[in-house]
Tab-separated table of C-alpha atoms in Angstrom:
chain	number	residue	atom	x	y	z
I	1	UNK	CA	0.000	0.000	0.000
I	2	UNK	CA	0.952	3.606	-0.471
I	3	UNK	CA	1.855	5.588	2.687
I	4	UNK	CA	-1.366	7.598	2.254
I	5	UNK	CA	-3.386	4.354	2.203
I	6	UNK	CA	-1.676	3.162	5.369
I	7	UNK	CA	-2.509	6.471	7.059
I	8	UNK	CA	-6.192	5.977	6.221
I	9	UNK	CA	-6.120	2.418	7.563
I	10	UNK	CA	-4.509	3.577	10.803
I	11	UNK	CA	-7.124	6.307	11.202
I	12	UNK	CA	-10.014	3.825	11.413
I	13	UNK	CA	-11.514	2.929	14.768
I	14	UNK	CA	-10.503	-0.699	14.328
I	15	UNK	CA	-6.839	-0.303	13.383
I	16	UNK	CA	-6.103	2.759	15.490
I	17	UNK	CA	-6.966	0.685	18.579
I	18	UNK	CA	-4.225	-1.891	17.942
I	19	UNK	CA	-0.415	-1.571	18.013
I	20	UNK	CA	1.133	-0.525	14.718
I	21	UNK	CA	3.152	-3.740	14.395
I	22	UNK	CA	0.018	-5.818	14.932
I	23	UNK	CA	-1.795	-3.906	12.208
I	24	UNK	CA	1.183	-4.333	9.883
I	25	UNK	CA	1.278	-8.079	10.524
I	26	UNK	CA	-2.466	-8.344	10.009
I	27	UNK	CA	-2.563	-6.515	6.707
I	28	UNK	CA	0.787	-7.836	5.483
I	29	UNK	CA	1.126	-7.547	1.726
I	30	UNK	CA	-2.579	-7.019	1.004
I	31	UNK	CA	-3.176	-4.703	-1.925
I	32	UNK	CA	-6.140	-2.351	-2.369
I	33	UNK	CA	-8.502	-2.993	-5.245
I	34	UNK	CA	-10.372	-0.498	-7.395
I	35	UNK	CA	-14.124	-1.008	-7.910
I	36	UNK	CA	-16.477	0.603	-10.380
I	37	UNK	CA	-19.677	2.278	-9.235
I	38	UNK	CA	-22.451	-0.272	-8.786
I	39	UNK	CA	-20.197	-3.211	-7.859
I	40	UNK	CA	-21.795	-5.729	-5.483
I	41	UNK	CA	-19.367	-6.643	-2.705
I	42	UNK	CA	-21.576	-9.171	-0.975
I	43	UNK	CA	-25.232	-10.120	-0.754
I	44	UNK	CA	-27.517	-10.393	2.245
I	45	UNK	CA	-27.465	-14.004	3.499
I	46	UNK	CA	-24.028	-14.910	2.120
I	47	UNK	CA	-21.351	-16.311	4.490
I	48	UNK	CA	-19.461	-13.417	6.096
I	49	UNK	CA	-15.985	-14.183	4.795
I	50	UNK	CA	-14.321	-10.754	4.896
I	51	UNK	CA	-14.575	-7.127	5.910
I	52	UNK	CA	-13.448	-3.948	4.185
I	53	UNK	CA	-11.592	-0.697	4.720
I	54	UNK	CA	-12.626	2.191	2.455
I	55	UNK	CA	-9.588	4.015	1.096
I	56	UNK	CA	-11.626	6.098	-1.318
I	57	UNK	CA	-15.257	6.312	-2.401
I	58	UNK	CA	-18.617	5.382	-0.873
I	59	UNK	CA	-20.362	2.070	-0.121
I	60	UNK	CA	-24.004	1.588	0.798
I	61	UNK	CA	-25.236	-1.138	3.123
I	62	UNK	CA	-28.840	-2.139	2.566
I	63	UNK	CA	-31.405	-4.827	3.222
I	64	UNK	CA	-34.052	-6.111	0.836
I	65	UNK	CA	-37.497	-6.766	2.309
I	66	UNK	CA	-39.778	-9.654	1.406
I	67	UNK	CA	-41.649	-7.270	-0.889
I	68	UNK	CA	-38.428	-6.413	-2.727
I	69	UNK	CA	-38.097	-2.972	-1.152
I	70	UNK	CA	-34.537	-1.723	-0.650
I	71	UNK	CA	-33.875	-0.187	2.758
I	72	UNK	CA	-30.554	1.651	3.057
I	73	UNK	CA	-29.039	1.171	6.505
I	74	UNK	CA	-25.936	3.287	6.072
I	75	UNK	CA	-23.529	4.745	3.523
I	76	UNK	CA	-19.858	4.390	4.479
I	77	UNK	CA	-17.077	6.696	3.295
I	78	UNK	CA	-13.277	6.958	3.202
I	79	UNK	CA	-11.632	6.053	6.499
I	80	UNK	CA	-14.392	3.708	7.671
I	81	UNK	CA	-14.639	-0.068	7.939
I	82	UNK	CA	-17.698	-2.222	7.448
I	83	UNK	CA	-18.848	-5.845	7.869
I	84	UNK	CA	-16.287	-6.607	10.588
I	85	UNK	CA	-18.943	-7.564	13.157
I	86	UNK	CA	-20.585	-10.138	10.877
I	87	UNK	CA	-17.181	-11.499	9.863
I	88	UNK	CA	-15.963	-11.691	13.459
I	89	UNK	CA	-18.995	-13.731	14.497
I	90	UNK	CA	-18.434	-16.086	11.595
I	91	UNK	CA	-22.066	-15.940	10.516
I	92	UNK	CA	-23.755	-14.472	7.460
I	93	UNK	CA	-23.925	-10.960	6.125
I	94	UNK	CA	-27.196	-9.470	7.492
I	95	UNK	CA	-27.272	-6.952	4.629
I	96	UNK	CA	-25.873	-6.347	1.152
I	97	UNK	CA	-23.053	-3.978	0.187
I	98	UNK	CA	-22.660	-2.063	-3.076
I	99	UNK	CA	-20.325	0.698	-4.177
I	100	UNK	CA	-22.253	3.885	-4.978
I	101	UNK	CA	-19.232	5.643	-6.474
I	102	UNK	CA	-15.899	4.503	-7.883
I	103	UNK	CA	-14.046	3.156	-4.865
I	104	UNK	CA	-10.762	1.745	-3.625
I	105	UNK	CA	-11.140	-0.851	-0.890
I	106	UNK	CA	-8.920	-3.090	1.175
I	107	UNK	CA	-10.510	-6.526	1.620
I	108	UNK	CA	-9.404	-8.389	4.759
I	109	UNK	CA	-10.043	-12.115	4.935
I	110	UNK	CA	-12.063	-13.258	7.926
I	111	UNK	CA	-10.277	-16.562	8.579
I	112	UNK	CA	-6.919	-14.804	8.587
I	113	UNK	CA	-8.166	-12.083	10.924
I	114	UNK	CA	-9.709	-14.548	13.392
I	115	UNK	CA	-6.476	-16.586	13.394
I	116	UNK	CA	-4.516	-13.465	14.331
I	117	UNK	CA	-6.924	-12.785	17.203
I	118	UNK	CA	-6.366	-16.303	18.554
I	119	UNK	CA	-2.625	-15.622	18.440
I	120	UNK	CA	-2.999	-12.194	20.047
I	121	UNK	CA	-6.213	-12.034	22.126
I	122	UNK	CA	-5.638	-8.332	22.851
I	123	UNK	CA	-6.673	-7.653	19.256
I	124	UNK	CA	-10.223	-8.455	20.329
I	125	UNK	CA	-10.162	-5.126	22.166
I	126	UNK	CA	-9.730	-3.414	18.816
I	127	UNK	CA	-12.896	-5.136	17.631
I	128	UNK	CA	-14.714	-3.781	20.679
I	129	UNK	CA	-13.412	-0.293	19.917
I	130	UNK	CA	-14.729	-0.537	16.374
I	131	UNK	CA	-18.103	-1.813	17.568
I	132	UNK	CA	-18.301	1.024	20.101
I	133	UNK	CA	-17.565	3.546	17.354
I	134	UNK	CA	-20.359	2.136	15.188
I	135	UNK	CA	-22.796	2.244	18.113
I	136	UNK	CA	-21.812	5.831	18.913
I	137	UNK	CA	-22.385	6.804	15.297
I	138	UNK	CA	-25.840	5.205	15.236
I	139	UNK	CA	-26.805	7.017	18.436
I	140	UNK	CA	-25.626	10.306	16.923
I	141	UNK	CA	-27.626	9.612	13.755
I	142	UNK	CA	-30.789	9.039	15.772
I	143	UNK	CA	-30.106	12.216	17.761
I	144	UNK	CA	-29.641	14.199	14.545
I	145	UNK	CA	-32.914	12.936	13.072
I	146	UNK	CA	-34.824	13.739	16.262
I	147	UNK	CA	-33.298	17.109	17.102
I	148	UNK	CA	-32.402	18.598	13.700
I	149	UNK	CA	-34.661	19.704	10.881
I	150	UNK	CA	-34.275	18.226	7.413
I	151	UNK	CA	-32.535	21.415	6.245
I	152	UNK	CA	-30.103	21.231	9.176
I	153	UNK	CA	-29.252	17.617	8.393
I	154	UNK	CA	-28.405	18.572	4.824
I	155	UNK	CA	-26.395	21.536	6.093
I	156	UNK	CA	-24.437	19.268	8.435
I	157	UNK	CA	-23.624	16.906	5.573
I	158	UNK	CA	-22.526	19.827	3.400
I	159	UNK	CA	-20.336	21.165	6.224
I	160	UNK	CA	-18.726	17.744	6.663
I	161	UNK	CA	-18.019	17.476	2.929
I	162	UNK	CA	-16.475	20.958	3.020
I	163	UNK	CA	-14.421	20.128	6.112
I	164	UNK	CA	-11.350	22.329	6.370
I	165	UNK	CA	-12.853	24.981	4.114
I	166	UNK	CA	-14.006	28.469	4.994
I	167	UNK	CA	-15.672	31.153	2.939
I	168	UNK	CA	-16.961	29.841	-0.373
I	169	UNK	CA	-16.863	26.190	-1.427
I	170	UNK	CA	-18.175	23.854	-4.094
I	171	UNK	CA	-19.410	20.516	-2.751
I	172	UNK	CA	-19.876	17.711	-5.246
I	173	UNK	CA	-22.543	15.250	-4.125
I	174	UNK	CA	-20.849	11.833	-3.987
I	175	UNK	CA	-23.958	9.907	-5.020
I	176	UNK	CA	-27.574	10.308	-6.121
I	177	UNK	CA	-29.830	12.732	-4.223
I	178	UNK	CA	-32.359	9.955	-3.505
I	179	UNK	CA	-29.691	7.904	-1.734
I	180	UNK	CA	-28.440	10.945	0.165
I	181	UNK	CA	-32.003	11.660	1.292
I	182	UNK	CA	-32.263	8.086	2.562
I	183	UNK	CA	-28.956	8.413	4.389
I	184	UNK	CA	-30.167	11.579	6.112
I	185	UNK	CA	-33.466	10.016	7.142
I	186	UNK	CA	-35.895	11.732	4.777
I	187	UNK	CA	-37.865	11.125	1.605
I	188	UNK	CA	-36.620	12.518	-1.742
I	189	UNK	CA	-39.412	15.114	-1.879
I	190	UNK	CA	-38.579	16.278	1.646
I	191	UNK	CA	-34.913	16.497	0.627
I	192	UNK	CA	-35.750	18.808	-2.290
I	193	UNK	CA	-37.846	21.104	-0.103
I	194	UNK	CA	-35.191	21.218	2.615
I	195	UNK	CA	-32.441	21.919	0.101
I	196	UNK	CA	-34.476	24.844	-1.257
I	197	UNK	CA	-34.571	26.338	2.249
I	198	UNK	CA	-30.784	26.576	2.229
I	199	UNK	CA	-30.903	29.133	-0.574
I	200	UNK	CA	-31.371	31.852	2.032
I	201	UNK	CA	-27.967	30.815	3.418
I	202	UNK	CA	-26.306	31.107	0.032
I	203	UNK	CA	-26.507	27.489	-1.161
I	204	UNK	CA	-27.298	27.035	-4.847
I	205	UNK	CA	-27.592	23.801	-6.825
I	206	UNK	CA	-26.010	23.128	-10.200
I	207	UNK	CA	-26.525	19.522	-11.323
I	208	UNK	CA	-24.637	17.404	-8.755
I	209	UNK	CA	-22.767	20.313	-7.166
I	210	UNK	CA	-23.726	22.608	-4.308
I	211	UNK	CA	-22.227	26.091	-4.398
I	212	UNK	CA	-21.823	27.375	-0.840
I	213	UNK	CA	-21.357	31.109	-0.313
I	214	UNK	CA	-20.352	30.841	3.361
I	215	UNK	CA	-19.285	27.505	4.829
I	216	UNK	CA	-19.183	28.904	8.371
I	217	UNK	CA	-22.800	30.084	8.098
I	218	UNK	CA	-23.873	26.616	6.968
I	219	UNK	CA	-21.894	25.019	9.793
I	220	UNK	CA	-23.473	27.345	12.379
I	221	UNK	CA	-26.976	26.705	11.027
I	222	UNK	CA	-26.445	22.935	11.214
I	223	UNK	CA	-25.595	23.117	14.917
I	224	UNK	CA	-28.481	25.315	16.090
I	225	UNK	CA	-30.632	23.508	18.647
I	226	UNK	CA	-34.131	24.203	19.920
I	227	UNK	CA	-32.615	25.687	23.050
I	228	UNK	CA	-30.679	28.168	20.934
I	229	UNK	CA	-33.716	29.354	19.003
């Protein structure tokens, strides 16, 4: 892997919780792989044989109901891992995974990972750290849906995408608006109405890009609570 790839791996909740030499031994000579948009990584119900680190791009995790309805559970981005819990338990994947943009992923074999844990039981603590991170994120997502308006949720996403920027910025949406709406806990029509409300804060839409006049204003709006109003 390139040094930049290794930095991303070490930034994840799972690998940052283990010693560097243990992570090096675990990953060894594994090489990242590039995937086209729309690539199925695994299907719901398949044996959980591996987990993934996202080096670049986005991956959606979803379940398919009996009626054939697709329910998106989460969309993962660069610097995140997914499917490690299912792999660790040695069961089946409870959901499907598909790339929703061109992506570069590091696939880590489950049998190899479990063997390393048997050799070094302290690595199980890293798994707990990763699971705790995922739980914390889910709690935060629920809190955002309950305490933030649809427009604020979009603003928070925009602010995250423009992280490190100030003043003006152009944010390219990484995937379709319908999927983004699902990720933010709203219907597509609600997403469109909420996005229109951000015009008063200087956000304009041009195809798949959002032009932001003042990133700090968007960031401040996203964090306003009922107590502040």
